[in-house]
mmCIF file of C-alpha atoms in Angstrom:
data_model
loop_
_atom_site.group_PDB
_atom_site.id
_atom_site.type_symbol
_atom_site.label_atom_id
_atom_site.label_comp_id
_atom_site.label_asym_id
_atom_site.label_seq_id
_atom_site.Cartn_x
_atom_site.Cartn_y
_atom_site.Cartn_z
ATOM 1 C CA UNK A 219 -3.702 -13.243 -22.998
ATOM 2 C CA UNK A 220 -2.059 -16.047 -21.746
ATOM 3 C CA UNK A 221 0.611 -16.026 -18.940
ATOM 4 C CA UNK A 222 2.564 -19.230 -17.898
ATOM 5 C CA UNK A 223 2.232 -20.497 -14.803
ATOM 6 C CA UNK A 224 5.459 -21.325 -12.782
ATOM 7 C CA UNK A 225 6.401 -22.415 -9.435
ATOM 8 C CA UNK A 226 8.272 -19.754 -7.387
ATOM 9 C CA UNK A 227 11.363 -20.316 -4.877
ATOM 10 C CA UNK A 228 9.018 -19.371 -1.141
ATOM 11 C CA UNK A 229 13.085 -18.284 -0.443
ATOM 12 C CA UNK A 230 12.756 -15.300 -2.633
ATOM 13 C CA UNK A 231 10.249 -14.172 0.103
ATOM 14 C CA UNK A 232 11.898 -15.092 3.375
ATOM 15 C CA UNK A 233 15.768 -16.225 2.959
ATOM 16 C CA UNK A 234 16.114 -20.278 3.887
ATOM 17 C CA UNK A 235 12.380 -20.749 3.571
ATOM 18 C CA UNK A 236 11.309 -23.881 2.103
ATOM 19 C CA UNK A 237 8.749 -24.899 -0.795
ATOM 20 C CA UNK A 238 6.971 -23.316 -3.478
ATOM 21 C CA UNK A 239 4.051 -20.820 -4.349
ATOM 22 C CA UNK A 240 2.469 -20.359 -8.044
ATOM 23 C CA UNK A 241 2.946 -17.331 -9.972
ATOM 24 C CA UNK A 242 3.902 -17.027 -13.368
ATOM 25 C CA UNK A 243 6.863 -17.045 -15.677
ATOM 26 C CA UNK A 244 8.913 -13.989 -16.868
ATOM 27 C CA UNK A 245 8.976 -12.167 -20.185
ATOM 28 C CA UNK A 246 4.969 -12.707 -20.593
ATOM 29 C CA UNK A 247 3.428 -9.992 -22.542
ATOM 30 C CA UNK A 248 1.909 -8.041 -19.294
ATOM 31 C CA UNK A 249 5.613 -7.914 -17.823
ATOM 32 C CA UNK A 250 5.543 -3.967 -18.419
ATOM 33 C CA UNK A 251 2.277 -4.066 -15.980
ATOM 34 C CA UNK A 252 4.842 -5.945 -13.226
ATOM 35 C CA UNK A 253 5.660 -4.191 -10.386
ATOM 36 C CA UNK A 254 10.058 -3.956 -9.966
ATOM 37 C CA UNK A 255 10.711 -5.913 -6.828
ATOM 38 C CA UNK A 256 12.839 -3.686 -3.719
ATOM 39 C CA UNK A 257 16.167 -5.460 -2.870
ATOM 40 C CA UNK A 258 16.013 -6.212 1.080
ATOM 41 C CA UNK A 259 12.219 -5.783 1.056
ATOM 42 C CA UNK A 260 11.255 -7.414 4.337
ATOM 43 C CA UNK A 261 7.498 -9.171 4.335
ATOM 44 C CA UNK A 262 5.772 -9.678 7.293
ATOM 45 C CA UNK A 263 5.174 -13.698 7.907
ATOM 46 C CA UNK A 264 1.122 -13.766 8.714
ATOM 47 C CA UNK A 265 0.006 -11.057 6.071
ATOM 48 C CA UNK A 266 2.437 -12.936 3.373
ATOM 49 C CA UNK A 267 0.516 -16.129 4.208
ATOM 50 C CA UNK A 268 -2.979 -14.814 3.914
ATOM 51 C CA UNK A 269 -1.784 -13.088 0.764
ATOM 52 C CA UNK A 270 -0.485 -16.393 -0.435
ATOM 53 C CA UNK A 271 -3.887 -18.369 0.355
ATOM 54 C CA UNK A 272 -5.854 -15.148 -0.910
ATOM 55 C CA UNK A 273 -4.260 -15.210 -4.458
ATOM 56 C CA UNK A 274 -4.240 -19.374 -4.729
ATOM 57 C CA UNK A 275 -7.602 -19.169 -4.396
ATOM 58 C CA UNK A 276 -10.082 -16.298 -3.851
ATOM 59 C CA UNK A 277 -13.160 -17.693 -4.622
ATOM 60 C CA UNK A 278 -14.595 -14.677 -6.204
ATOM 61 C CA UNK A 279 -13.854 -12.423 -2.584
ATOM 62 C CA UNK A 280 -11.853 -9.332 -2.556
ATOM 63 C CA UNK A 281 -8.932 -8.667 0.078
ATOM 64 C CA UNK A 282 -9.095 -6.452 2.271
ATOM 65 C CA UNK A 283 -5.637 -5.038 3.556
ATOM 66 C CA UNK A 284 -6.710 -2.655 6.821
ATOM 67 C CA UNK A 285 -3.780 -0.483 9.065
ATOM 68 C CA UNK A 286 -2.793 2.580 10.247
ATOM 69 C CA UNK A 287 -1.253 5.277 7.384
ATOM 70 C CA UNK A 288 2.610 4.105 5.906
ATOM 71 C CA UNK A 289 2.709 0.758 7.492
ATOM 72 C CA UNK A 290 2.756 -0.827 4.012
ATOM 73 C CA UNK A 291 -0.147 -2.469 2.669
ATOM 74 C CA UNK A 292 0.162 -1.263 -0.405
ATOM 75 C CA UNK A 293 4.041 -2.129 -1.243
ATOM 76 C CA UNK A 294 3.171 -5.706 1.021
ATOM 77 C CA UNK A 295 0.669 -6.601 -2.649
ATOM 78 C CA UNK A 296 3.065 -5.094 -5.031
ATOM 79 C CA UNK A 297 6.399 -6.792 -3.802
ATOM 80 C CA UNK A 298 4.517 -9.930 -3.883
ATOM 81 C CA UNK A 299 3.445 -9.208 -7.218
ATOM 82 C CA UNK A 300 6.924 -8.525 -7.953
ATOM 83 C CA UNK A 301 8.496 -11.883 -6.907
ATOM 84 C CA UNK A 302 5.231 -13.686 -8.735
ATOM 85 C CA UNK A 303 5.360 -12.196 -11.692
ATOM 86 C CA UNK A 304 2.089 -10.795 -11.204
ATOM 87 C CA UNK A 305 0.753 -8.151 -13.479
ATOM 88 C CA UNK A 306 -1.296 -4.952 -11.272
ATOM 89 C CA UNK A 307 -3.648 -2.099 -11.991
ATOM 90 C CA UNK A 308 -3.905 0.252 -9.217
ATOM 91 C CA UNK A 309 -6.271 3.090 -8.874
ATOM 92 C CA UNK A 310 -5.927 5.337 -5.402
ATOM 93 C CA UNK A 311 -9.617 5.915 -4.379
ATOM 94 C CA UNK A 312 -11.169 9.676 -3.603
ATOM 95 C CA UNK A 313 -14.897 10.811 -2.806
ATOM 96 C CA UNK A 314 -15.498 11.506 -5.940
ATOM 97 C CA UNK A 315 -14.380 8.638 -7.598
ATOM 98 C CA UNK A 316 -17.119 7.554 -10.076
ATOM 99 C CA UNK A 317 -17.301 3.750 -11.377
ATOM 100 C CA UNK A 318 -17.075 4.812 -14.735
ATOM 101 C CA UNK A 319 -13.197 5.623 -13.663
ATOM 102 C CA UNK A 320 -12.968 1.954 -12.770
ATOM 103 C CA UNK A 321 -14.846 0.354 -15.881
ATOM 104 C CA UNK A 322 -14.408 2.886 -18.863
ATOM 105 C CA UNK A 323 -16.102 5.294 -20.907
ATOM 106 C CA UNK A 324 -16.956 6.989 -24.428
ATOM 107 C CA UNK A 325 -13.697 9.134 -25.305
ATOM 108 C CA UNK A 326 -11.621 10.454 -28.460
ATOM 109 C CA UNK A 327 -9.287 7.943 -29.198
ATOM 110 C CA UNK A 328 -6.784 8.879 -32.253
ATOM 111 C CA UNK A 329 -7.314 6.647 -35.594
ATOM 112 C CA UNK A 330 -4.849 5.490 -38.373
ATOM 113 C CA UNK A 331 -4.778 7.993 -41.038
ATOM 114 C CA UNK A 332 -4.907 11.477 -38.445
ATOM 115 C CA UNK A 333 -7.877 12.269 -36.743
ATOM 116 C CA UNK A 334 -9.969 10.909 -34.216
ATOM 117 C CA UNK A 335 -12.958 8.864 -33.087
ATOM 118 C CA UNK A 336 -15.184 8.103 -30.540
ATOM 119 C CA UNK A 337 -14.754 4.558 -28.831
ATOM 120 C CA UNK A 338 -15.168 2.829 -25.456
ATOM 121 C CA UNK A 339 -11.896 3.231 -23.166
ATOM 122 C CA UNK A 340 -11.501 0.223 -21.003
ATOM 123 C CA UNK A 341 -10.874 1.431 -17.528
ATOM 124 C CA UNK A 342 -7.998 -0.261 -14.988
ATOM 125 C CA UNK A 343 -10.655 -2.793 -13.465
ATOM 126 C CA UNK A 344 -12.454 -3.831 -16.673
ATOM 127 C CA UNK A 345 -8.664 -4.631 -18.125
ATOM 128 C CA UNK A 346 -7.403 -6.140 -14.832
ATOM 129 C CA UNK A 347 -10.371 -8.219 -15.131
ATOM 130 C CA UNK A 348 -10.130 -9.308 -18.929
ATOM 131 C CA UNK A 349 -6.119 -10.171 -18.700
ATOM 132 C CA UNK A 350 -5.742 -11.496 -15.238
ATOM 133 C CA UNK A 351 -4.079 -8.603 -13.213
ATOM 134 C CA UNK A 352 -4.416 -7.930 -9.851
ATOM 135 C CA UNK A 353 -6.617 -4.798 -9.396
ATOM 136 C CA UNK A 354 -5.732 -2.533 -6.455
ATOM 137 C CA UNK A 355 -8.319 0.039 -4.835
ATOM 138 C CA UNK A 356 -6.064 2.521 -2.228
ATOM 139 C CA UNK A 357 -7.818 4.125 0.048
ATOM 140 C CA UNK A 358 -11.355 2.342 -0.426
ATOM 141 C CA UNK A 359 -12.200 3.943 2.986
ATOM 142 C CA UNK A 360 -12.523 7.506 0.826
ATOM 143 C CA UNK A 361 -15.071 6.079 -1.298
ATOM 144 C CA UNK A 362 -19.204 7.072 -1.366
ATOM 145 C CA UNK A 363 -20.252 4.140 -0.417
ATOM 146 C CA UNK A 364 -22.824 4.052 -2.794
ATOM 147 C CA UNK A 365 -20.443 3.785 -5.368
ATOM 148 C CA UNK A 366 -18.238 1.073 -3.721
ATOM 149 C CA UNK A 367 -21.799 -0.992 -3.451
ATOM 150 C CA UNK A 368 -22.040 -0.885 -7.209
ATOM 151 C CA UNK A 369 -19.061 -2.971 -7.511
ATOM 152 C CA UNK A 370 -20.964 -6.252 -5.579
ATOM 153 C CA UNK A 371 -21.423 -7.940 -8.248
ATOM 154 C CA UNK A 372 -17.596 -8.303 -9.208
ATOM 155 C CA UNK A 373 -16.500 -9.261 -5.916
ATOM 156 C CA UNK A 374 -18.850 -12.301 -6.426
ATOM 157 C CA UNK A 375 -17.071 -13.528 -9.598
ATOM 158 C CA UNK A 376 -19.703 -12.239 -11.796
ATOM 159 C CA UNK A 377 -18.907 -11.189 -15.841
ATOM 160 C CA UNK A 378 -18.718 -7.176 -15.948
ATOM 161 C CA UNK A 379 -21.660 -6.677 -18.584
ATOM 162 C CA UNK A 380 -20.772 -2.859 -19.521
ATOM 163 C CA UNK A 381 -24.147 -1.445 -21.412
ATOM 164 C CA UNK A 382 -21.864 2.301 -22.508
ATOM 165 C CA UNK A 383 -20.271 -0.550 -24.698
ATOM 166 C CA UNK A 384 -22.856 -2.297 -26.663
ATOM 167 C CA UNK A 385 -23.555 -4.521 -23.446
ATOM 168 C CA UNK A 386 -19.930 -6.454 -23.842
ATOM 169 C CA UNK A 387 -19.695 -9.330 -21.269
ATOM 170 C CA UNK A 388 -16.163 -9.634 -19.757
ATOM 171 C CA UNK A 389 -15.923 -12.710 -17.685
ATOM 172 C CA UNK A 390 -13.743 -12.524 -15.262
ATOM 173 C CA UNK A 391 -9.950 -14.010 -16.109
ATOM 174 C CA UNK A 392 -9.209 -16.840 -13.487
ATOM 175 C CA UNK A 393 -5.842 -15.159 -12.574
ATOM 176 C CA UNK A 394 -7.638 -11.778 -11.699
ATOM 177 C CA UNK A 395 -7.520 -10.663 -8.030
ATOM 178 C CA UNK A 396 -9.437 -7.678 -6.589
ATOM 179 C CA UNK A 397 -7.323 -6.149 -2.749
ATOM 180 C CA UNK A 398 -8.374 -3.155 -1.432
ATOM 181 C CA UNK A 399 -6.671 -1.361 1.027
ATOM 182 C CA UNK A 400 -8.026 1.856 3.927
ATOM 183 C CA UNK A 401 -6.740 2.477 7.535
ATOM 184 C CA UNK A 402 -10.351 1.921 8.995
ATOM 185 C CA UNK A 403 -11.783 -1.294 8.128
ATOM 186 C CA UNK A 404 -14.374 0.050 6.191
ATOM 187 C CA UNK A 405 -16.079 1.059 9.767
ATOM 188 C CA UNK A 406 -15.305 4.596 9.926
ATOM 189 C CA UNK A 407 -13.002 7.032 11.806
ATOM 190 C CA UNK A 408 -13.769 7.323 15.698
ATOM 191 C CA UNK A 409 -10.699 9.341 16.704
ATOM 192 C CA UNK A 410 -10.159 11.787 13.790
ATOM 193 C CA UNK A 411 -7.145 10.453 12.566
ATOM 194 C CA UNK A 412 -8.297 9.930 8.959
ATOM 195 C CA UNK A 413 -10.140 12.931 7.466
ATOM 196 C CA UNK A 414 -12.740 12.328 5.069
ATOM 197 C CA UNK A 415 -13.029 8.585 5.568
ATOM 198 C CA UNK A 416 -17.001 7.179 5.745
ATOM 199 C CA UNK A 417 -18.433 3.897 6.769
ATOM 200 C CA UNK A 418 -18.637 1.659 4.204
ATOM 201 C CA UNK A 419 -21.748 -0.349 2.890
ATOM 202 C CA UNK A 420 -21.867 -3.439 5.232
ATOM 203 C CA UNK A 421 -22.828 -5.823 2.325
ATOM 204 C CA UNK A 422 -20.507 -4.301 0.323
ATOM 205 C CA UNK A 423 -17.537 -5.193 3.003
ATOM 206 C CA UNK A 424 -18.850 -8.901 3.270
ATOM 207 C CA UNK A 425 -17.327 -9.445 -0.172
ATOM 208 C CA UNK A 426 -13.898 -9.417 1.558
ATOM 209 C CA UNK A 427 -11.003 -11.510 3.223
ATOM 210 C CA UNK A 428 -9.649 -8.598 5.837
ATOM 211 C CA UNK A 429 -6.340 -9.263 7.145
ATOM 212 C CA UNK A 430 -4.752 -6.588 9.515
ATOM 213 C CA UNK A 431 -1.636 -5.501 8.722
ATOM 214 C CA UNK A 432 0.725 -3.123 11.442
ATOM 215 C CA UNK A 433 3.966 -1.483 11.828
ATOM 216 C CA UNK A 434 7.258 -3.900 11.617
ATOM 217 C CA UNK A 435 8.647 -4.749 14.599
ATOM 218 C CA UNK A 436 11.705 -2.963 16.067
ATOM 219 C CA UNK A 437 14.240 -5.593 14.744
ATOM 220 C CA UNK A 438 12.396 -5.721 11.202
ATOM 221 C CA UNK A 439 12.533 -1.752 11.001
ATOM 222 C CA UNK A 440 16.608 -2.059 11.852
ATOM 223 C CA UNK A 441 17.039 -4.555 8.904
ATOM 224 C CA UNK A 442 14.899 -2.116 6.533
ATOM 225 C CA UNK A 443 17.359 0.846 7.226
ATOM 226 C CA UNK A 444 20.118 -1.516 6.951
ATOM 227 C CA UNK A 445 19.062 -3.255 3.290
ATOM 228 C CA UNK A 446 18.206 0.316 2.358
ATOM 229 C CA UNK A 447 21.025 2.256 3.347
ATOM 230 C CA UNK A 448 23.516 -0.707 3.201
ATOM 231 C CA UNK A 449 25.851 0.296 5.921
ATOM 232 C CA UNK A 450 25.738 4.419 5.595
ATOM 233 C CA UNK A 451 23.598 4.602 8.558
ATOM 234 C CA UNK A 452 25.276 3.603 11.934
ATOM 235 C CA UNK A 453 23.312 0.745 13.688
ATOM 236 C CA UNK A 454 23.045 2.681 16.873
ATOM 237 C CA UNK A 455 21.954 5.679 15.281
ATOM 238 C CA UNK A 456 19.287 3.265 13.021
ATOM 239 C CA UNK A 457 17.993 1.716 16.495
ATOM 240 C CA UNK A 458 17.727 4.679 17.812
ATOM 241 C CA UNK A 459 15.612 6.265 14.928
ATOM 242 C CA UNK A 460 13.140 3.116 15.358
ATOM 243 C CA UNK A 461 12.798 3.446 18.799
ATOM 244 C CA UNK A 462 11.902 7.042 17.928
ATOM 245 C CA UNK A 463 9.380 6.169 15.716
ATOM 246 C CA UNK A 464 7.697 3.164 17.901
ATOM 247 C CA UNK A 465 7.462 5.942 20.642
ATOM 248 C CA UNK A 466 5.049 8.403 18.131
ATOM 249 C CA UNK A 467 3.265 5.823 17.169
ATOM 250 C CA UNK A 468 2.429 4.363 20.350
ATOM 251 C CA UNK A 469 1.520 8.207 21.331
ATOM 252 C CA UNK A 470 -1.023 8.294 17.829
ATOM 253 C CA UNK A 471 -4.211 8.682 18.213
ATOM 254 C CA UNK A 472 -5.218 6.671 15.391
ATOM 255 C CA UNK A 473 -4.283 3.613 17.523
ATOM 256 C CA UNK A 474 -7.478 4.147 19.520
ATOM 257 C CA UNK A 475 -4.992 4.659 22.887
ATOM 258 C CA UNK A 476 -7.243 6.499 25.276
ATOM 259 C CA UNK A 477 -3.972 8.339 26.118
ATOM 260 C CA UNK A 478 -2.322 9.128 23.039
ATOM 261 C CA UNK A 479 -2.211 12.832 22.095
ATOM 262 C CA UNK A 480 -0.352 13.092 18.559
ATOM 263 C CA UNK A 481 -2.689 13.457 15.486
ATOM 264 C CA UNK A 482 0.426 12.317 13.499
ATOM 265 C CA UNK A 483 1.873 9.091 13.269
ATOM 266 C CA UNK A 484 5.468 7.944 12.785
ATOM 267 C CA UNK A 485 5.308 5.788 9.209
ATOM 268 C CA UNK A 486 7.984 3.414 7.870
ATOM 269 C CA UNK A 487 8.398 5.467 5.022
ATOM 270 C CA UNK A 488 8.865 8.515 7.197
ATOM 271 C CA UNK A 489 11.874 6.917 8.911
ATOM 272 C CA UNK A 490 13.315 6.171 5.541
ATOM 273 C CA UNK A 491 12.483 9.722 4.833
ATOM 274 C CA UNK A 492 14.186 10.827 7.760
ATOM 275 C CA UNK A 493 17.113 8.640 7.007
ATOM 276 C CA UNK A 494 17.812 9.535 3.838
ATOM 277 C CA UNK A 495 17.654 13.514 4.734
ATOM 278 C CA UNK A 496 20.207 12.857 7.618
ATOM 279 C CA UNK A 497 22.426 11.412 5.228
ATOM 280 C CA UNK A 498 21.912 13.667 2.458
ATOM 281 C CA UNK A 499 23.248 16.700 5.036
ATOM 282 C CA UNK A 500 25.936 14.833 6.953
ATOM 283 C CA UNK A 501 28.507 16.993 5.309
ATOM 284 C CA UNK A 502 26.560 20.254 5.803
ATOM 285 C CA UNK A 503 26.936 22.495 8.039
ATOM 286 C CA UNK A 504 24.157 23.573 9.737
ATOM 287 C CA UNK A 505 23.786 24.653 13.056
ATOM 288 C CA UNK A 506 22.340 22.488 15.651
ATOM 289 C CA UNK A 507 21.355 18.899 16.017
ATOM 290 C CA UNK A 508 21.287 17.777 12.266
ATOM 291 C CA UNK A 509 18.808 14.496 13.475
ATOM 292 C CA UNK A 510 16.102 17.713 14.837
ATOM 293 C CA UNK A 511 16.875 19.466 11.286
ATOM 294 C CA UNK A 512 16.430 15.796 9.229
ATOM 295 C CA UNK A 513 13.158 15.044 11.122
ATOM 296 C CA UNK A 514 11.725 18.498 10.583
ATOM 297 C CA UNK A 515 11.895 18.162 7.020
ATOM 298 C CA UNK A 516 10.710 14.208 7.306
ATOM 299 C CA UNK A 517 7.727 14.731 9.636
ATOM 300 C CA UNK A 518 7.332 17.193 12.403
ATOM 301 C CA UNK A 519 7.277 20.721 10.140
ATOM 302 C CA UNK A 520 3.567 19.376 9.211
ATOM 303 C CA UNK A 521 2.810 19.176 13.005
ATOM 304 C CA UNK A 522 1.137 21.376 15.260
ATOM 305 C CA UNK A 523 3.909 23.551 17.526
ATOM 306 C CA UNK A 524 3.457 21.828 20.524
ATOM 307 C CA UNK A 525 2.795 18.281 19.121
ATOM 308 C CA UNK A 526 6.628 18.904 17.186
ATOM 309 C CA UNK A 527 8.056 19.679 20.820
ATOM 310 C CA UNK A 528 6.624 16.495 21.846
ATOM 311 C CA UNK A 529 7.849 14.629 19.045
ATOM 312 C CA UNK A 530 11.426 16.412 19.243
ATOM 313 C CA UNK A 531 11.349 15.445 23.253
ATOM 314 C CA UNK A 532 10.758 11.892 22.425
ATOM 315 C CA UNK A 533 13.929 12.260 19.889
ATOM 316 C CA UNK A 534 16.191 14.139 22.779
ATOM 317 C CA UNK A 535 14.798 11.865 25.618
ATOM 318 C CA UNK A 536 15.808 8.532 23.443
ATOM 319 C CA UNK A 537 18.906 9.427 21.645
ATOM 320 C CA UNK A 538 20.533 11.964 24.761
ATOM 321 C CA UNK A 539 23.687 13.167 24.140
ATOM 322 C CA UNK A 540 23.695 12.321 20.401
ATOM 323 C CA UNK A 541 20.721 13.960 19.341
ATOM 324 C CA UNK A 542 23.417 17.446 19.486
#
């Protein structure tokens, strides 16, 4: 499979930037396996330049995307992938995830003429790693680590050698790229935050770039609301809903704060969330602060009772007389 290489515009990352970065033409014939870029999509600066050295040249290592839950490490690879032209396989790791998910297996595959017959189903990694995709693993964190050891080998550039199939040999395709992604660095959970994640094989985590990726800043959260919502949302009302947010997080106790009480955090994607409900019930009329009513359904109705009065305080205490 052959996809054309092509210099991309570093502008269609951050507006008035200058240069180039490689990716590949449009139209080739993995453009269905393309992520679609988000319009207003704002990347942040250090974890868009390790991405860009990670994907020039990997070296046979993984990357290793680690932060707290919703702060974007996943949509960081795929709207790179988006603006590179870069076809990705994605697979959300679980505890029971078996390789055999990854690589493929034996099933009933439908033949010409009617029926069916037994044959080898590639899995997402052994076709990432024949075409030249980019191969996400979510949530790696989740994984037995026994079974996360088992995939050494690949993360040293070695061929896949799968014995289910006849022992086929599929060397690895120069353009494929293997990022992972877990809130916990592959160390384990300490404060409780993130249920059912497990310390993960040491040699296994050796195999990786990690970059650290957080929360945008105040100002890049404002612009997010504002390319999303394209003037709908007023900009003091927007501020207001970041500063919000910033103040859960910073009260999280997955940030490791000695004093932070909240087993919840605050994610980007809840503030869009919470944005998009407030708009949705401008017109309604409901009783009561419609910013309490908005958050309720974008966060706090999954918190404990007292940690939503908290979180509701925070919202009262920051946006005062509005928040009616």
């Amino acid at each position: 499979m052959t996809m054309q290489t092509q210099k991309i515009e570093l502008s269609v990352f951050v507006p008035g930037a200058q240069g180039t970065v490689m990716g590949f033409a449009p139209g080739h014939e993995l453009s269905s396996f393309v992520p679609k870029p988000t319009t207003g999509y704002q990347f942040p600066k250090t974890a868009l330049r390790d991405m860009f050295a990670f994907l020039g040249r990997a070296d046979g290592d993984g990357l290793f995307l680690s932060g707290p839950t919703g702060c974007g490490k996943t949509s960081l690879i795929l709207e790179v992938a988006a603006r590179l032209n870069w076809p990705v396989r994605r697979v959300n790791g679980h505890a029971r995830l078996e390789v055999h998910e990854l690589i493929g297996s034996m099933s009933l595959a439908p033949v010409k003429g009617g029926g069916a017959a037994t044959r080898f189903q590639h899995g997402p990694l052994a076709m990432a790693m024949r075409e030249g995709s980019i191969f996400i693993l979510d949530e790696i964190d989740l994984l037995d680590p026994a079974i996360s050891a088992g995939l050494n080998a690949i993360l040293e550039g070695n061929p896949l050698v799968i014995a289910e199939n006849g022992g086929e040999v599929i060397v690895p395709h120069p353009n494929f790229r293997f990022i992972a992604t877990g809130n916990t660095a592959g160390l384990g959970d300490d404060t409780g935050a993130y249920a059912g994640t497990v310390t993960q094989n040491l040699a296994y985590m050796d195999r990786f770039w990690v970059v650290q990726v957080g929360y945008p800043t105040q100002d890049v959260e404002e612009q997010i609301l504002e390319a999303r919502f394209s003037g709908l949302l007023d900009q003091r009302i927007a501020t207001s809903m970041v500063r919000v947010a910033n103040a859960v997080r910073e009260q999280f106790i997955g940030t490791g704060n000695a004093g932070a009480t909240l087993s919840i955090t605050f994610s980007t994607r809840t503030l869009i969330r919470w944005a998009q409900i407030l708009l949705h019930i401008s017109r309604s009329p409901i009783e009561g602060s419609k910013l309490e009513y908005a958050l309720d359904r974008a966060l706090t109705m999954r918190a404990r009772p007292h940690e939503r009065e908290a979180i509701v305080q925070i919202g009262r205490s920051i946006f005062g007389s509005a928040w009616t």
